[in-house]
mmCIF file of N, CA and C in Angstrom:
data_model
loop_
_atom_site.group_PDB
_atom_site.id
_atom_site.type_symbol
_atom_site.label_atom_id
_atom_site.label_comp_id
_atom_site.label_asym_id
_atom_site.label_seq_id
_atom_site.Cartn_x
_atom_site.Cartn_y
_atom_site.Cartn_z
ATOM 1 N N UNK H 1 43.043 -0.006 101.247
ATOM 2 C CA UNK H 1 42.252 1.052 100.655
ATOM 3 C C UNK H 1 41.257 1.569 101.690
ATOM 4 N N UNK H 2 40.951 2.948 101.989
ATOM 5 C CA UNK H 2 40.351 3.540 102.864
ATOM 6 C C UNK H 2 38.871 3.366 102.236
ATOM 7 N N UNK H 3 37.472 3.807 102.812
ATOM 8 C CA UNK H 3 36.501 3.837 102.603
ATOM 9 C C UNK H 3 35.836 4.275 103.407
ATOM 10 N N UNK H 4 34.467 5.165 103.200
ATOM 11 C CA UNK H 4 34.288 6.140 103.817
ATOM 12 C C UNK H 4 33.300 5.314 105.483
ATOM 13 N N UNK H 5 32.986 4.211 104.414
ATOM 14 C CA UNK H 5 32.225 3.178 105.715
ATOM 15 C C UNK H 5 33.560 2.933 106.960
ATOM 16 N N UNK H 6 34.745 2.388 106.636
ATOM 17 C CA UNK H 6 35.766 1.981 107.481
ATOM 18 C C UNK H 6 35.900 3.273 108.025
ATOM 19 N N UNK H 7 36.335 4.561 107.534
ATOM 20 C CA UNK H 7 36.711 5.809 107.904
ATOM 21 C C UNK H 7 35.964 6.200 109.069
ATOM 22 N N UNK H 8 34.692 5.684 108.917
ATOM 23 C CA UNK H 8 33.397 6.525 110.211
ATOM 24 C C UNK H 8 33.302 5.697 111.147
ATOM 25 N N UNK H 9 33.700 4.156 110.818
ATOM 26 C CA UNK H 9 33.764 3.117 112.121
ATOM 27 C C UNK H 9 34.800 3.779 112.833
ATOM 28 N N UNK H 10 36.060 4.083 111.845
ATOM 29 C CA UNK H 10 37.376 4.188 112.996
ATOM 30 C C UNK H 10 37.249 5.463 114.119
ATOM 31 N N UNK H 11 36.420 6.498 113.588
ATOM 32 C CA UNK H 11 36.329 7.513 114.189
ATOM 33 C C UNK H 11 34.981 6.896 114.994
ATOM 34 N N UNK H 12 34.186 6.529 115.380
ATOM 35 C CA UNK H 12 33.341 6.613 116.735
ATOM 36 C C UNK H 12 34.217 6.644 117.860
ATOM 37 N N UNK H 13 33.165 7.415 118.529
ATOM 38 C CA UNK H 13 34.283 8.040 119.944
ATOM 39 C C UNK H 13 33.914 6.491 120.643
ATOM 40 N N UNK H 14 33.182 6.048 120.949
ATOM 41 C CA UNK H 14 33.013 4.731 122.155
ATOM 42 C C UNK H 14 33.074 3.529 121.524
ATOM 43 N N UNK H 15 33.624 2.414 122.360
ATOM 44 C CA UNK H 15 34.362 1.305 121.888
ATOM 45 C C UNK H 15 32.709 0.404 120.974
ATOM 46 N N UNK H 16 33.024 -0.327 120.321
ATOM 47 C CA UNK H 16 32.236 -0.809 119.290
ATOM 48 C C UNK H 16 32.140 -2.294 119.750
ATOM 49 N N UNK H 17 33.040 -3.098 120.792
ATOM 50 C CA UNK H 17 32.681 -4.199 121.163
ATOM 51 C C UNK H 17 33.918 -5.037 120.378
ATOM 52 N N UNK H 18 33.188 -6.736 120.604
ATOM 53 C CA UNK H 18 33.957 -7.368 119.683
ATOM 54 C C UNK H 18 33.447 -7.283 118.169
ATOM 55 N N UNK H 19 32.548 -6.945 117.748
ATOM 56 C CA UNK H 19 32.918 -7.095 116.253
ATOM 57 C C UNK H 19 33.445 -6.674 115.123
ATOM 58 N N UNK H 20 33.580 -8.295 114.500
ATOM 59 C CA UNK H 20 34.676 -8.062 113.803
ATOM 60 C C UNK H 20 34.438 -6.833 112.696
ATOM 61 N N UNK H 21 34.801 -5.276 112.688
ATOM 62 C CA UNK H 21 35.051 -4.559 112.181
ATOM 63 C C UNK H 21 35.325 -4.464 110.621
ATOM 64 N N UNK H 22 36.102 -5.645 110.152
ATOM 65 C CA UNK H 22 36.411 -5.781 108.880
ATOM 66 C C UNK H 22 35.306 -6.752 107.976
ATOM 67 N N UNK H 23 34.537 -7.372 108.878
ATOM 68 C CA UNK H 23 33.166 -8.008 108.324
ATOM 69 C C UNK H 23 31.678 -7.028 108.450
ATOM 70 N N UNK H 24 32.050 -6.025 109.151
ATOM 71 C CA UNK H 24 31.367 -5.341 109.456
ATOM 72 C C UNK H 24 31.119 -4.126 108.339
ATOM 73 N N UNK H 25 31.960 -3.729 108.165
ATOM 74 C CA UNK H 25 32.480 -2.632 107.250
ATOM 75 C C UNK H 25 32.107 -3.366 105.759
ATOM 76 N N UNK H 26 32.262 -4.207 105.591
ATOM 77 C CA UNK H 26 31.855 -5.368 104.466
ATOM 78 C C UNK H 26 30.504 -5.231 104.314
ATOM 79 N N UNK H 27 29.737 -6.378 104.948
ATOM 80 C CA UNK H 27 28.629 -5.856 105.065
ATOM 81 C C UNK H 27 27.788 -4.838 104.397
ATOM 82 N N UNK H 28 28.237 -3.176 105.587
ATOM 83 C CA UNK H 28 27.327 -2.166 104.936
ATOM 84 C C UNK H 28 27.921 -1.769 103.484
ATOM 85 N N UNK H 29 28.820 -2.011 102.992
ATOM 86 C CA UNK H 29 29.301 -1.592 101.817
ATOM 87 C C UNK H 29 28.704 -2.670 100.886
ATOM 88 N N UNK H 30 28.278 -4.110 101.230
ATOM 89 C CA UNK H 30 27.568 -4.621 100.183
ATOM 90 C C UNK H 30 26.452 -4.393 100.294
ATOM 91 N N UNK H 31 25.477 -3.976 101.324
ATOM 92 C CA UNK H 31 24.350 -3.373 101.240
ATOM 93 C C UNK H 31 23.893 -2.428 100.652
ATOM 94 N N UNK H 32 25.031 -1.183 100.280
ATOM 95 C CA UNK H 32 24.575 -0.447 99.557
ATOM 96 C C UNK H 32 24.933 -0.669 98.465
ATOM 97 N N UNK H 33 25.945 -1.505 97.907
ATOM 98 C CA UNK H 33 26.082 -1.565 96.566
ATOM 99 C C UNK H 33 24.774 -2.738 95.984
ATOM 100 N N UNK H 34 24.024 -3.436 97.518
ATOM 101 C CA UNK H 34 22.948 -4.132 96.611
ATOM 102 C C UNK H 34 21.752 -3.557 96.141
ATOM 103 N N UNK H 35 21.315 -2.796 97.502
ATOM 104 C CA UNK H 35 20.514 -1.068 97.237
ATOM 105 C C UNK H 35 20.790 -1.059 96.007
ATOM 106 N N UNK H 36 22.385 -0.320 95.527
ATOM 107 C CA UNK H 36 21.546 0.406 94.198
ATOM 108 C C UNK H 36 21.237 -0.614 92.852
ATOM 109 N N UNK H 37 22.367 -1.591 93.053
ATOM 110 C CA UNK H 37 21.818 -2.436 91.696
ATOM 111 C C UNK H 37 20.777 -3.056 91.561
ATOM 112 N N UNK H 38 19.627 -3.445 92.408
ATOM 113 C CA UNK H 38 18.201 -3.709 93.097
ATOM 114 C C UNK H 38 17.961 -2.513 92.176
ATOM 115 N N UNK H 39 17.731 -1.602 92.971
ATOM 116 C CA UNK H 39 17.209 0.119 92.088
ATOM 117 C C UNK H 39 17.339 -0.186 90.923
ATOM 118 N N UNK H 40 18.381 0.225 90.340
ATOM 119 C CA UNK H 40 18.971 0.172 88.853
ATOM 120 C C UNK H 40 18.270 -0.499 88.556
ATOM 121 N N UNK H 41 18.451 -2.302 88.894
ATOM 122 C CA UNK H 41 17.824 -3.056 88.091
ATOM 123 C C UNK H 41 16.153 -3.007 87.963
ATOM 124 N N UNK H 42 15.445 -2.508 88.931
ATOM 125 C CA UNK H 42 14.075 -2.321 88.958
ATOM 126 C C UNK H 42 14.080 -1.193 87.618
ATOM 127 N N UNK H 43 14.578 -0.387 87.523
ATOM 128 C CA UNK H 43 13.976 0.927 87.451
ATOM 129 C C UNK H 43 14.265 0.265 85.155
ATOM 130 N N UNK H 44 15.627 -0.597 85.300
ATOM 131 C CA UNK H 44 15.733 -1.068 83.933
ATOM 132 C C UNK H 44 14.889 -2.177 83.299
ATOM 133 N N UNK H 45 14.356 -2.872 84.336
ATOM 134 C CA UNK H 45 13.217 -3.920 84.218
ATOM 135 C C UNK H 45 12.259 -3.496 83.443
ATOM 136 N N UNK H 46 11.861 -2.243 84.244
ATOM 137 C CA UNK H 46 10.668 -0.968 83.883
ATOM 138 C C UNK H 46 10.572 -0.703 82.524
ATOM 139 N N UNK H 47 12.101 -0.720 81.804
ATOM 140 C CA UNK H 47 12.433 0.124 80.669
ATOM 141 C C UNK H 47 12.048 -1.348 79.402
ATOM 142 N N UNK H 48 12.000 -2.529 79.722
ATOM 143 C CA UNK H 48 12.227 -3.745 78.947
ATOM 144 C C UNK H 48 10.542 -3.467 78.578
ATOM 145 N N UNK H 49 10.947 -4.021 76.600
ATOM 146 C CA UNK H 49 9.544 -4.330 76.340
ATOM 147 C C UNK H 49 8.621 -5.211 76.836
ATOM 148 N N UNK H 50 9.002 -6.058 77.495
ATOM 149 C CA UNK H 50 8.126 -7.391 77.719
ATOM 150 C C UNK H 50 8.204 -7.109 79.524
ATOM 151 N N UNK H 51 7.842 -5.728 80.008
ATOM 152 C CA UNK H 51 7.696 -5.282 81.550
ATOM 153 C C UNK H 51 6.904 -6.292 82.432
ATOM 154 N N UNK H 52 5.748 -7.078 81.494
ATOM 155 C CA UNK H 52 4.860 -7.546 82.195
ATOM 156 C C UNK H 52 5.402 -9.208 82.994
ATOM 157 N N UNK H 53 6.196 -9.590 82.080
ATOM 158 C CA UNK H 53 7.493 -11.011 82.427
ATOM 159 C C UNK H 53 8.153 -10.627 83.584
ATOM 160 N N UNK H 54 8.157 -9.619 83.615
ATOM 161 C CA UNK H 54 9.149 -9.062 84.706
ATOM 162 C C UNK H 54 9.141 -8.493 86.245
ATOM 163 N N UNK H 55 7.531 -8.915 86.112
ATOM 164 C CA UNK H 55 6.691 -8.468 87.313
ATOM 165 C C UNK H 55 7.321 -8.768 88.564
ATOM 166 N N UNK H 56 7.645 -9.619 88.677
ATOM 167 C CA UNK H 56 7.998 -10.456 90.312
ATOM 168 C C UNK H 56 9.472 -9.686 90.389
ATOM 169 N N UNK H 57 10.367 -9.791 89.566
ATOM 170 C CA UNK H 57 11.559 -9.171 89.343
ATOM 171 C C UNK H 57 11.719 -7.967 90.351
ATOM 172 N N UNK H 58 10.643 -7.430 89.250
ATOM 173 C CA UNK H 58 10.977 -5.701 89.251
ATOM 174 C C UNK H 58 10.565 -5.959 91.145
ATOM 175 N N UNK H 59 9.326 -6.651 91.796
ATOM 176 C CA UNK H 59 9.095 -6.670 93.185
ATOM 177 C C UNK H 59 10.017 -7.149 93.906
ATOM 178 N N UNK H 60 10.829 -7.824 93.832
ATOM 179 C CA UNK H 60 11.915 -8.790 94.645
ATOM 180 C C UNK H 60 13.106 -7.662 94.477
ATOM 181 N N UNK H 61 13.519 -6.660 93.768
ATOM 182 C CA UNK H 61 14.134 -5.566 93.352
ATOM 183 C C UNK H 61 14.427 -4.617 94.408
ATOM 184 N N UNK H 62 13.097 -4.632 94.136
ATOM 185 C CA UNK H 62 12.281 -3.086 95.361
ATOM 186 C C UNK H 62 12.415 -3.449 96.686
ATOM 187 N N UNK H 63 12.162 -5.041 97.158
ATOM 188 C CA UNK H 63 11.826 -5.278 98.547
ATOM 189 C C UNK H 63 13.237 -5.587 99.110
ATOM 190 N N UNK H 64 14.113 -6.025 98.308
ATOM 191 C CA UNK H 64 15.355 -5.971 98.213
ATOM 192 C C UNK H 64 16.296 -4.838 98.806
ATOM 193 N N UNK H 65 16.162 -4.149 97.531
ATOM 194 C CA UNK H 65 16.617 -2.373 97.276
ATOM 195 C C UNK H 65 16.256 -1.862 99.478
ATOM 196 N N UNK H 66 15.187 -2.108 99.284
ATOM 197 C CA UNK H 66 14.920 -1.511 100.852
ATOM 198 C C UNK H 66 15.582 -2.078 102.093
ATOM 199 N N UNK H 67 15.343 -3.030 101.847
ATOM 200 C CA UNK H 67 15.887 -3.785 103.020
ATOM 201 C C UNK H 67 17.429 -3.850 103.269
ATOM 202 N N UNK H 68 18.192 -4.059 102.174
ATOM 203 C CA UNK H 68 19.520 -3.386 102.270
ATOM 204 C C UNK H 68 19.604 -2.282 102.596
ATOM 205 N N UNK H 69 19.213 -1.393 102.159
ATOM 206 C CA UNK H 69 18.920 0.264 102.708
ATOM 207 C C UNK H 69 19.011 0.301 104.307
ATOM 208 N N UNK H 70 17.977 -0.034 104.861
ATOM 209 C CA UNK H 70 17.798 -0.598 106.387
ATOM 210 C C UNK H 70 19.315 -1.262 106.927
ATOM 211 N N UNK H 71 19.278 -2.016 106.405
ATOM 212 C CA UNK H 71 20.244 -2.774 107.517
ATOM 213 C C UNK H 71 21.274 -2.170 107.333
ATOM 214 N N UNK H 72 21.940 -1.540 106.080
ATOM 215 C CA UNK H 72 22.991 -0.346 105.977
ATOM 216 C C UNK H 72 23.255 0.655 107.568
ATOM 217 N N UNK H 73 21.741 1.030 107.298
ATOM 218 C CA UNK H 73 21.088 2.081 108.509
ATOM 219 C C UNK H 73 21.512 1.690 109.915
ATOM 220 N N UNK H 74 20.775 0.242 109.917
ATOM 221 C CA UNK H 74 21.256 -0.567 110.983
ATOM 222 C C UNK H 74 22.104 -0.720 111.784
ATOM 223 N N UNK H 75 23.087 -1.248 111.054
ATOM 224 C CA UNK H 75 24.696 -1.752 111.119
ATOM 225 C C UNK H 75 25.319 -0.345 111.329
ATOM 226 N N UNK H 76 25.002 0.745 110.779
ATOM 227 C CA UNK H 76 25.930 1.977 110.878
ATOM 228 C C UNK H 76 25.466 2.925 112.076
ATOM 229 N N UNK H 77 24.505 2.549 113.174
ATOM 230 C CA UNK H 77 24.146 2.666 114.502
ATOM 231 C C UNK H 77 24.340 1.981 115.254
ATOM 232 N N UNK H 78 25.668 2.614 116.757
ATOM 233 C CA UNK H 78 26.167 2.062 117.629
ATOM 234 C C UNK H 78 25.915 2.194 118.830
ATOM 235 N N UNK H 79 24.964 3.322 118.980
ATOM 236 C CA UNK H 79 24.379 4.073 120.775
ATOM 237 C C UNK H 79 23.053 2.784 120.446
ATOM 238 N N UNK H 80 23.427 2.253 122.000
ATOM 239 C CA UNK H 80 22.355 1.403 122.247
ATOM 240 C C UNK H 80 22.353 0.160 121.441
ATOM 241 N N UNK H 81 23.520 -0.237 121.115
ATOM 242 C CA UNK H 81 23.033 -1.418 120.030
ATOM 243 C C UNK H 81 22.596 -2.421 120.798
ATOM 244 N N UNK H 82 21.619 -3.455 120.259
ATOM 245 C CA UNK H 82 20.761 -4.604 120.416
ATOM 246 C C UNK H 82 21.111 -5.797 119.726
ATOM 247 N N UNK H 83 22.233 -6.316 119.493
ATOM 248 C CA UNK H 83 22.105 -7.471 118.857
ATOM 249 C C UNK H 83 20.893 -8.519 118.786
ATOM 250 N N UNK H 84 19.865 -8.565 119.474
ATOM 251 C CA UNK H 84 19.371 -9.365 118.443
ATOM 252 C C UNK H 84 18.357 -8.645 117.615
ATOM 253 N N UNK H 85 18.422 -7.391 117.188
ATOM 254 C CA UNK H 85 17.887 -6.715 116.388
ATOM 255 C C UNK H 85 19.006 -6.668 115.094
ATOM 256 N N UNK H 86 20.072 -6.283 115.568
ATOM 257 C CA UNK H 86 21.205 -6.776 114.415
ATOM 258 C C UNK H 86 21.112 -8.137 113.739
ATOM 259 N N UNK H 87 21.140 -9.410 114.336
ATOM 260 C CA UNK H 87 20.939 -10.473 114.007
ATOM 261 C C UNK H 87 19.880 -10.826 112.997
ATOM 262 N N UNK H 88 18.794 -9.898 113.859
ATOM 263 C CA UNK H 88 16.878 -10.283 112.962
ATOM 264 C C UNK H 88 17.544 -9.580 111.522
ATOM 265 N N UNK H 89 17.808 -8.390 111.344
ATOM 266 C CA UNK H 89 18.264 -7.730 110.274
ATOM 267 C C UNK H 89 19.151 -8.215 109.521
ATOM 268 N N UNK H 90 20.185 -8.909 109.684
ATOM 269 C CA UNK H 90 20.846 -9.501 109.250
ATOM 270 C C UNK H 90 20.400 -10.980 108.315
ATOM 271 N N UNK H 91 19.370 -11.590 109.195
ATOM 272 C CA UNK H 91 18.739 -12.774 108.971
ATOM 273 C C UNK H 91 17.764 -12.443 107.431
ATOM 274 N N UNK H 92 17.146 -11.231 107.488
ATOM 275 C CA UNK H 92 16.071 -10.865 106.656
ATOM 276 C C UNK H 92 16.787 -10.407 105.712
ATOM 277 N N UNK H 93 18.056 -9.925 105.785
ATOM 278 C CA UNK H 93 18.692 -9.174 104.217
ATOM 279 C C UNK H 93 19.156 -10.227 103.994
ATOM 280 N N UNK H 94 19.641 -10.975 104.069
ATOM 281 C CA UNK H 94 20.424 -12.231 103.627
ATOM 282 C C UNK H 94 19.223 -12.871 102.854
ATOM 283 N N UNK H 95 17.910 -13.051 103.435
ATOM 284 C CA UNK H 95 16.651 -13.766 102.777
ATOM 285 C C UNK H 95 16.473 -13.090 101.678
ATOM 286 N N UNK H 96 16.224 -11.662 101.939
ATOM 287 C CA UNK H 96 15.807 -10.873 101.021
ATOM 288 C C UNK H 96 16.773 -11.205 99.597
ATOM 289 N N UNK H 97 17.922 -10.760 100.337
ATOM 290 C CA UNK H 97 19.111 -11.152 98.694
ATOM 291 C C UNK H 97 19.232 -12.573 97.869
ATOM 292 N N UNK H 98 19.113 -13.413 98.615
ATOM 293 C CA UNK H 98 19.018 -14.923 98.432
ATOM 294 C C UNK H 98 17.603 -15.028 97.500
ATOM 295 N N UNK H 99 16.414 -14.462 97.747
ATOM 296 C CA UNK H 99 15.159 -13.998 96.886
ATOM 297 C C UNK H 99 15.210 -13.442 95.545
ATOM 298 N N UNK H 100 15.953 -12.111 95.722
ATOM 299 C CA UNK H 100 16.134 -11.746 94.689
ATOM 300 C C UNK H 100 17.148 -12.318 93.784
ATOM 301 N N UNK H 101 18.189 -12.505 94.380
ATOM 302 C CA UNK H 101 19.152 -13.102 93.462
ATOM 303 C C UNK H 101 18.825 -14.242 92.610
ATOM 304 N N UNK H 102 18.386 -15.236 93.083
ATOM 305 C CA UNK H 102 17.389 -16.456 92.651
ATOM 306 C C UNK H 102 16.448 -15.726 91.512
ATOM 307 N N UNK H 103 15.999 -14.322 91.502
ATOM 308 C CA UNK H 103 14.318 -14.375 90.584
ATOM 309 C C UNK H 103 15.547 -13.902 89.597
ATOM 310 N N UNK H 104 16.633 -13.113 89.906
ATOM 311 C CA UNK H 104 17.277 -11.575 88.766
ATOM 312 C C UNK H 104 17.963 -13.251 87.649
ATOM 313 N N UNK H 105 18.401 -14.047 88.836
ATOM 314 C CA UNK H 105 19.237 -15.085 87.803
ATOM 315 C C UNK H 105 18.281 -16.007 86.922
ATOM 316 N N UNK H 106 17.230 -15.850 87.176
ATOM 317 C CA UNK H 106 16.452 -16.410 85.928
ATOM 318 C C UNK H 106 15.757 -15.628 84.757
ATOM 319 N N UNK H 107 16.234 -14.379 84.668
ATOM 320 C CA UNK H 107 16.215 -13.664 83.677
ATOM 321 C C UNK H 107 17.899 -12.813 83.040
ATOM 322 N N UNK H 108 18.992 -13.661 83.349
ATOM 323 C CA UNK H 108 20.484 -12.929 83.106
ATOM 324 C C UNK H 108 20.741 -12.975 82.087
ATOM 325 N N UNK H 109 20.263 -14.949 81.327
ATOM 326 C CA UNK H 109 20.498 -14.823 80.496
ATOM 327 C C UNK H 109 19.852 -13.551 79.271
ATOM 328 N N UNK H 110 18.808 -12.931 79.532
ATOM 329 C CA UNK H 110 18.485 -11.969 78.368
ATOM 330 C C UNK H 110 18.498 -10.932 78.965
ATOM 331 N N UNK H 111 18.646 -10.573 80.326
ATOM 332 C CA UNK H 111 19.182 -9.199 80.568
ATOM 333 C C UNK H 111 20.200 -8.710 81.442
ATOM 334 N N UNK H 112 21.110 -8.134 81.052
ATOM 335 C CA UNK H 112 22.549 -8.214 81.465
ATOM 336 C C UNK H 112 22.443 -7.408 82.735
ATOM 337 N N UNK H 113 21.442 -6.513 83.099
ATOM 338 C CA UNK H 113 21.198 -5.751 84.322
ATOM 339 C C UNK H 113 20.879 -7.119 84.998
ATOM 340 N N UNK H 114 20.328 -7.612 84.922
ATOM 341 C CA UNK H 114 19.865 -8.741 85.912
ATOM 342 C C UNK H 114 20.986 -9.627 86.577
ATOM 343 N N UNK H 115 21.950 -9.904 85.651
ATOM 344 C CA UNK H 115 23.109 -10.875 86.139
ATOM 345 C C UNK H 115 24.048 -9.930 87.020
ATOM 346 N N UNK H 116 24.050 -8.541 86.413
ATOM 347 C CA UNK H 116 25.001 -7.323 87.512
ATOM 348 C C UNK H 116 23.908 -8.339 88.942
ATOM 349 N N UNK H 117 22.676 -7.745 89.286
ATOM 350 C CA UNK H 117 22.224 -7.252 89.950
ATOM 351 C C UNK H 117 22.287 -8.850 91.132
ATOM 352 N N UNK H 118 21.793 -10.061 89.894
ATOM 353 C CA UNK H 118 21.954 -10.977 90.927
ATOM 354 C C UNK H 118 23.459 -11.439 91.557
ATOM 355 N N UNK H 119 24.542 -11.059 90.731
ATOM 356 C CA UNK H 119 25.762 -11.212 91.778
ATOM 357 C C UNK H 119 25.507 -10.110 92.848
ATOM 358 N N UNK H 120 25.212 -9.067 92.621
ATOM 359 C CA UNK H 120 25.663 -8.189 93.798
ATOM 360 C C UNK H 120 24.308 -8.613 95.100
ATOM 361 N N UNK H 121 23.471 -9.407 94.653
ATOM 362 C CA UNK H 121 23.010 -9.904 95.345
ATOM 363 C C UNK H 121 23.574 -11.308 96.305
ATOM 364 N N UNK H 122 24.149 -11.984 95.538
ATOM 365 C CA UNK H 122 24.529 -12.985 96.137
ATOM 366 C C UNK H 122 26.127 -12.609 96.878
ATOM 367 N N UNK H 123 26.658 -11.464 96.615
ATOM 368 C CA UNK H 123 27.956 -10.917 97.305
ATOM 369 C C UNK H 123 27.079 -10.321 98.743
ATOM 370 N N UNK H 124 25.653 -9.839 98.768
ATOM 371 C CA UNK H 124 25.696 -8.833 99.922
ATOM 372 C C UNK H 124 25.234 -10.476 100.592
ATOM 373 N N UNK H 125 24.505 -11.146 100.464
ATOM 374 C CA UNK H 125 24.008 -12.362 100.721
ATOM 375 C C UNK H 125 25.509 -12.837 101.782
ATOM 376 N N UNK H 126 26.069 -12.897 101.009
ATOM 377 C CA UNK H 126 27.468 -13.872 102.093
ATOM 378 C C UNK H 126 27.757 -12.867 103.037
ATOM 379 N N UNK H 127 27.648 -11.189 102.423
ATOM 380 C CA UNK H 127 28.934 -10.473 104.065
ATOM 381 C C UNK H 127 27.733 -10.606 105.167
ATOM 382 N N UNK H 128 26.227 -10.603 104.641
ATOM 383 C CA UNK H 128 25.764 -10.532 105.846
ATOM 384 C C UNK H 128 25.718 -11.781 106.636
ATOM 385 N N UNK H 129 25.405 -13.102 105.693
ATOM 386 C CA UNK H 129 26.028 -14.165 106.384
ATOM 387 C C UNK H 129 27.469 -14.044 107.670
ATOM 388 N N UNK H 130 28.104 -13.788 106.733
ATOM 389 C CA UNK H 130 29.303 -13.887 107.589
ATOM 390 C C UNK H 130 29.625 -13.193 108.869
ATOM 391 N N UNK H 131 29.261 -11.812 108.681
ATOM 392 C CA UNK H 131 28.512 -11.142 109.655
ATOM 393 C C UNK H 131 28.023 -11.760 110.993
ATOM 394 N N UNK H 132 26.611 -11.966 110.491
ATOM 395 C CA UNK H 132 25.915 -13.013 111.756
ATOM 396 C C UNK H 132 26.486 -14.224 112.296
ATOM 397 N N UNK H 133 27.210 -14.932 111.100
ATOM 398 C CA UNK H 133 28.127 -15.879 111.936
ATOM 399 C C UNK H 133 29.302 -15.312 112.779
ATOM 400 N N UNK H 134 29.900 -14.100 112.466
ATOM 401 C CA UNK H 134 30.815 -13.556 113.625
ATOM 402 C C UNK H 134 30.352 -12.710 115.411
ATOM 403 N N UNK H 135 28.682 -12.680 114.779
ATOM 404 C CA UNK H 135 28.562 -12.454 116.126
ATOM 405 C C UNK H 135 28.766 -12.936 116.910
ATOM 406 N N UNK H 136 28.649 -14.256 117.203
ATOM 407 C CA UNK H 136 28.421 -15.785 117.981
ATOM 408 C C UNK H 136 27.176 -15.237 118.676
#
């Protein structure tokens, strides 16, 4: 299956190195799918009567939501790359998701946005793992 992330790797005009491409492409595609369910889930946190329970949530959401954003950004810039700026980025979204995923899964059981949000947390959690482990 094509995707518009794989589609724009294949087309850069200059060689991309060794990495692995198919962990790569992974990656920014779970970053943004953690982006938005982070969002989503902040913005549905917001909407719950009992908002004030939900405080840390809705923050681990947001700091989340961004930081995937970033390393999306990151990862999808190849002039000049720096691996160990890739790496640091890599290191911090993985924290970040591992954070949130941990706060969203102690509220799944009563809100079903939360359990979306902490798998797609713990899915972007591994590609970026895996990721950084393919750099060597």
């Amino acid at each position: 299956m094509s995707s518009t992330v794989k589609d724009m790797l294949a087309t850069y005009p200059a060689d991309l190195g060794d990495i692995d491409q198919a962990k790569l492409t992974a990656c920014i595609e779970e970053c943004i799918a953690c982006a938005q369910a982070c969002t989503a889930c902040a913005d549905a946190c917001l909407s719950e009567g009992m908002v004030g329970d939900l405080t840390k949530c809705i923050r681990t959401d947001m700091d989340c939501a961004d930081i995937c954003t970033a390393t999306a950004a990151v990862l999808s810039r190849h002039t000049g790359y720096d691996a160990n700026i890739t790496a640091a980025i890599l290191r911090a979204c993985a924290m970040a998701c591992k954070a949130c995923g941990d706060e969203c899964a102690k509220h799944a059981d009563m809100h079903e946005h939360c359990r979306i949000c902490a798998e797609a947390c713990r899915s972007c959690e591994q590609a970026c793992n895996e990721l950084f482990s393919a750099l060597g």
